[in-house]
Amino acid sequence: MPSYVVTGASRGIGLEFVRQLSASSSNTVFGLVRNKGGARELVGLSGERTNVRILEADVTSPASLKAAAAEVAKVTGGTLEYLINNAAYVQMERREYDLVKYAEESEEDLLEKDFNENFKVNVVGVIHTTNAFLPLLKAAAGKSLVKVITVSSGVGDTGLTLAAHYSAHVPYSASKAAVNMIVAKYAAQFAQDNIIFLAISPGLVDTATRPPTPEELEKIVAFIEAMKPIYPDWDGKPITPEQSVKHVLNVIEKADRKDTGAFLSHFGNKKWL
Ligand SMILES: NC(=O)c1ccc[n+]([C@@H]2O[C@H](COP(=O)([O-])OP(=O)(O)OC[C@H]3O[C@@H](n4cnc5c(N)ncnc54)[C@H](OP(=O)(O)O)[C@@H]3O)[C@@H](O)[C@H]2O)c1
């Protein structure tokens, strides 16, 4: 009866994790959301499936995460086999900015704001979440291999950045590169334990809740154009959350102790698209 906690379960990839994992009635799946009222689809799913439970927590609030962990412990008897750190601040504004553009536009204050917000949620938020659930993860590690997955991004890979000359989306990319290091630090700390830590990129996934504005579309097209020369066989189209999560769950299932600390794509390697 493995149990799973998925953060950012209100929509997009997080919601799809809950949907696919809860399809097996032997799994207990806890979806963490900031606001249950804004998670209509997840609430609907929990009405249909008794193995889906919803808890409210903000990854920037350790107190709310500890309260969520206490609720999970009540249901599971104090254990947790899988934690999926999926929640993130996916910055859309100034996505096209490179490092120099912030100065050219005299927006140095925004540079600081963007870095703070991205790192607060995407890096420190992952640490708060992992630490809040560690007692449960450690308790489960006595019986089976426990897995902590952090959803990262290919744009956090320095090799891809250099190959594609992709200088935009700086604070978000830097936050994903930083969280990959956090995953490696946890892996180093728990190398002798039965807990493995992995960063996995989900691919380019269409999680939009509305059609893009012309400006947003321009930025997405610029990203795709930058990536095409690196992946000439790629059709340039985002995949669906369903396709992405199927791939990622396959990588999670196959992951073993030798993989701990790795940063992998949804294909289980370094092919990001
Ligand atoms: N989509 C892609 O192409 C793509 C590519 C590479 C990597 N990723 C990564 O995949 C993951 C999911 O992406 P997505 O496209 O599904 O994102 P999304 O649609 O923007 O959803 C983000 C999720 O994170 C939650 N969240 C944001 N800030 C939070 C906070 N402070 N506390 C708790 N939850 C918070 C949101 O909750 P609310 O509903 O409350 O806002 C939402 O559930 C992210 O880690 C992202 O970086 C996505």
JSON list of C-alpha atoms and ligand atoms in Angstrom, two decimals, residues 7-14 32-35 38 57-60 85-90 121-122 151-154 172 176 201-207, ligand 1:
[
{"chain": "A", "resi": 7, "resn": "THR", "atom": "CA", "xyz": [2.83, 19.10, -4.35]},
{"chain": "A", "resi": 8, "resn": "GLY", "atom": "CA", "xyz": [1.27, 21.55, -6.81]},
{"chain": "A", "resi": 9, "resn": "ALA", "atom": "CA", "xyz": [-1.59, 19.12, -7.39]},
{"chain": "A", "resi": 10, "resn": "SER", "atom": "CA", "xyz": [-4.19, 21.77, -8.25]},
{"chain": "A", "resi": 11, "resn": "ARG", "atom": "CA", "xyz": [-3.47, 21.72, -11.98]},
{"chain": "A", "resi": 12, "resn": "GLY", "atom": "CA", "xyz": [-1.03, 20.84, -14.76]},
{"chain": "A", "resi": 13, "resn": "ILE", "atom": "CA", "xyz": [1.51, 18.10, -14.25]},
{"chain": "A", "resi": 14, "resn": "GLY", "atom": "CA", "xyz": [0.81, 17.76, -10.50]},
{"chain": "A", "resi": 32, "resn": "LEU", "atom": "CA", "xyz": [-1.08, 19.20, -1.74]},
{"chain": "A", "resi": 33, "resn": "VAL", "atom": "CA", "xyz": [-2.61, 22.47, -2.92]},
{"chain": "A", "resi": 34, "resn": "ARG", "atom": "CA", "xyz": [-2.44, 26.06, -1.78]},
{"chain": "A", "resi": 35, "resn": "ASN", "atom": "CA", "xyz": [-6.15, 26.56, -2.03]},
{"chain": "A", "resi": 38, "resn": "GLY", "atom": "CA", "xyz": [-9.16, 26.67, -6.64]},
{"chain": "A", "resi": 57, "resn": "ALA", "atom": "CA", "xyz": [-0.07, 23.67, 2.19]},
{"chain": "A", "resi": 58, "resn": "ASP", "atom": "CA", "xyz": [2.12, 26.37, 0.69]},
{"chain": "A", "resi": 59, "resn": "VAL", "atom": "CA", "xyz": [5.68, 25.22, 0.00]},
{"chain": "A", "resi": 60, "resn": "THR", "atom": "CA", "xyz": [6.98, 28.55, 1.29]},
{"chain": "A", "resi": 85, "resn": "ASN", "atom": "CA", "xyz": [8.15, 17.93, -5.31]},
{"chain": "A", "resi": 86, "resn": "ASN", "atom": "CA", "xyz": [6.26, 19.23, -8.33]},
{"chain": "A", "resi": 87, "resn": "ALA", "atom": "CA", "xyz": [5.06, 22.71, -7.23]},
{"chain": "A", "resi": 88, "resn": "ALA", "atom": "CA", "xyz": [6.96, 25.59, -8.78]},
{"chain": "A", "resi": 89, "resn": "TYR", "atom": "CA", "xyz": [6.81, 29.22, -9.66]},
{"chain": "A", "resi": 90, "resn": "VAL", "atom": "CA", "xyz": [6.85, 29.07, -13.46]},
{"chain": "A", "resi": 121, "resn": "VAL", "atom": "CA", "xyz": [9.42, 28.56, -4.23]},
{"chain": "A", "resi": 122, "resn": "ASN", "atom": "CA", "xyz": [11.56, 26.41, -6.52]},
{"chain": "A", "resi": 151, "resn": "VAL", "atom": "CA", "xyz": [10.43, 18.01, -10.91]},
{"chain": "A", "resi": 152, "resn": "SER", "atom": "CA", "xyz": [13.17, 20.08, -12.49]},
{"chain": "A", "resi": 153, "resn": "SER", "atom": "CA", "xyz": [13.61, 21.40, -16.04]},
{"chain": "A", "resi": 154, "resn": "GLY", "atom": "CA", "xyz": [15.97, 20.91, -18.96]},
{"chain": "A", "resi": 172, "resn": "TYR", "atom": "CA", "xyz": [13.73, 30.28, -13.43]},
{"chain": "A", "resi": 176, "resn": "LYS", "atom": "CA", "xyz": [16.15, 24.70, -11.50]},
{"chain": "A", "resi": 201, "resn": "SER", "atom": "CA", "xyz": [12.59, 17.10, -16.19]},
{"chain": "A", "resi": 202, "resn": "PRO", "atom": "CA", "xyz": [9.08, 16.45, -17.56]},
{"chain": "A", "resi": 203, "resn": "GLY", "atom": "CA", "xyz": [9.81, 17.63, -21.15]},
{"chain": "A", "resi": 204, "resn": "LEU", "atom": "CA", "xyz": [8.00, 20.56, -22.75]},
{"chain": "A", "resi": 205, "resn": "VAL", "atom": "CA", "xyz": [4.42, 20.10, -21.55]},
{"chain": "A", "resi": 206, "resn": "ASP", "atom": "CA", "xyz": [1.26, 21.99, -22.44]},
{"chain": "A", "resi": 207, "resn": "THR", "atom": "CA", "xyz": [-0.19, 22.93, -19.05]},
{"chain": "B", "resi": 1, "resn": "LIG", "atom": "N1", "xyz": [5.07, 22.65, -18.31]},
{"chain": "B", "resi": 1, "resn": "LIG", "atom": "C1", "xyz": [6.32, 22.50, -18.77]},
{"chain": "B", "resi": 1, "resn": "LIG", "atom": "O1", "xyz": [6.58, 22.53, -19.99]},
{"chain": "B", "resi": 1, "resn": "LIG", "atom": "C2", "xyz": [7.45, 22.25, -17.80]},
{"chain": "B", "resi": 1, "resn": "LIG", "atom": "C3", "xyz": [8.73, 22.09, -18.34]},
{"chain": "B", "resi": 1, "resn": "LIG", "atom": "C4", "xyz": [9.79, 21.85, -17.49]},
{"chain": "B", "resi": 1, "resn": "LIG", "atom": "C5", "xyz": [9.57, 21.76, -16.13]},
{"chain": "B", "resi": 1, "resn": "LIG", "atom": "N2", "xyz": [8.31, 21.94, -15.62]},
{"chain": "B", "resi": 1, "resn": "LIG", "atom": "C6", "xyz": [8.14, 21.80, -14.17]},
{"chain": "B", "resi": 1, "resn": "LIG", "atom": "O2", "xyz": [7.07, 20.91, -13.92]},
{"chain": "B", "resi": 1, "resn": "LIG", "atom": "C7", "xyz": [6.40, 21.27, -12.71]},
{"chain": "B", "resi": 1, "resn": "LIG", "atom": "C8", "xyz": [4.92, 21.47, -12.96]},
{"chain": "B", "resi": 1, "resn": "LIG", "atom": "O3", "xyz": [4.79, 22.40, -14.01]},
{"chain": "B", "resi": 1, "resn": "LIG", "atom": "P1", "xyz": [3.37, 22.84, -14.59]},
{"chain": "B", "resi": 1, "resn": "LIG", "atom": "O4", "xyz": [3.58, 23.26, -15.99]},
{"chain": "B", "resi": 1, "resn": "LIG", "atom": "O5", "xyz": [2.34, 21.84, -14.25]},
{"chain": "B", "resi": 1, "resn": "LIG", "atom": "O6", "xyz": [3.14, 24.16, -13.72]},
{"chain": "B", "resi": 1, "resn": "LIG", "atom": "P2", "xyz": [1.80, 25.02, -13.47]},
{"chain": "B", "resi": 1, "resn": "LIG", "atom": "O7", "xyz": [0.70, 24.58, -14.37]},
{"chain": "B", "resi": 1, "resn": "LIG", "atom": "O8", "xyz": [2.24, 26.45, -13.47]},
{"chain": "B", "resi": 1, "resn": "LIG", "atom": "O9", "xyz": [1.41, 24.61, -11.97]},
{"chain": "B", "resi": 1, "resn": "LIG", "atom": "C9", "xyz": [2.24, 24.98, -10.92]},
{"chain": "B", "resi": 1, "resn": "LIG", "atom": "C10", "xyz": [1.71, 24.32, -9.67]},
{"chain": "B", "resi": 1, "resn": "LIG", "atom": "O10", "xyz": [2.54, 24.73, -8.57]},
{"chain": "B", "resi": 1, "resn": "LIG", "atom": "C11", "xyz": [1.71, 25.25, -7.55]},
{"chain": "B", "resi": 1, "resn": "LIG", "atom": "N3", "xyz": [2.42, 26.25, -6.74]},
{"chain": "B", "resi": 1, "resn": "LIG", "atom": "C12", "xyz": [3.01, 27.39, -7.16]},
{"chain": "B", "resi": 1, "resn": "LIG", "atom": "N4", "xyz": [3.52, 28.05, -6.11]},
{"chain": "B", "resi": 1, "resn": "LIG", "atom": "C13", "xyz": [3.26, 27.30, -5.01]},
{"chain": "B", "resi": 1, "resn": "LIG", "atom": "C14", "xyz": [3.52, 27.44, -3.62]},
{"chain": "B", "resi": 1, "resn": "LIG", "atom": "N5", "xyz": [4.17, 28.50, -3.15]},
{"chain": "B", "resi": 1, "resn": "LIG", "atom": "N6", "xyz": [3.09, 26.48, -2.78]},
{"chain": "B", "resi": 1, "resn": "LIG", "atom": "C15", "xyz": [2.43, 25.39, -3.24]},
{"chain": "B", "resi": 1, "resn": "LIG", "atom": "N7", "xyz": [2.13, 25.20, -4.54]},
{"chain": "B", "resi": 1, "resn": "LIG", "atom": "C16", "xyz": [2.54, 26.15, -5.40]},
{"chain": "B", "resi": 1, "resn": "LIG", "atom": "C17", "xyz": [0.52, 25.85, -8.28]},
{"chain": "B", "resi": 1, "resn": "LIG", "atom": "O11", "xyz": [-0.56, 26.01, -7.38]},
{"chain": "B", "resi": 1, "resn": "LIG", "atom": "P3", "xyz": [-1.72, 27.13, -7.58]},
{"chain": "B", "resi": 1, "resn": "LIG", "atom": "O12", "xyz": [-2.77, 26.48, -8.44]},
{"chain": "B", "resi": 1, "resn": "LIG", "atom": "O13", "xyz": [-2.15, 27.41, -6.18]},
{"chain": "B", "resi": 1, "resn": "LIG", "atom": "O14", "xyz": [-1.08, 28.32, -8.24]},
{"chain": "B", "resi": 1, "resn": "LIG", "atom": "C18", "xyz": [0.29, 24.76, -9.32]},
{"chain": "B", "resi": 1, "resn": "LIG", "atom": "O15", "xyz": [-0.39, 23.67, -8.77]},
{"chain": "B", "resi": 1, "resn": "LIG", "atom": "C19", "xyz": [7.11, 22.52, -12.20]},
{"chain": "B", "resi": 1, "resn": "LIG", "atom": "O16", "xyz": [8.12, 22.14, -11.27]},
{"chain": "B", "resi": 1, "resn": "LIG", "atom": "C20", "xyz": [7.76, 23.09, -13.45]},
{"chain": "B", "resi": 1, "resn": "LIG", "atom": "O17", "xyz": [8.88, 23.89, -13.16]},
{"chain": "B", "resi": 1, "resn": "LIG", "atom": "C21", "xyz": [7.25, 22.19, -16.43]}
]
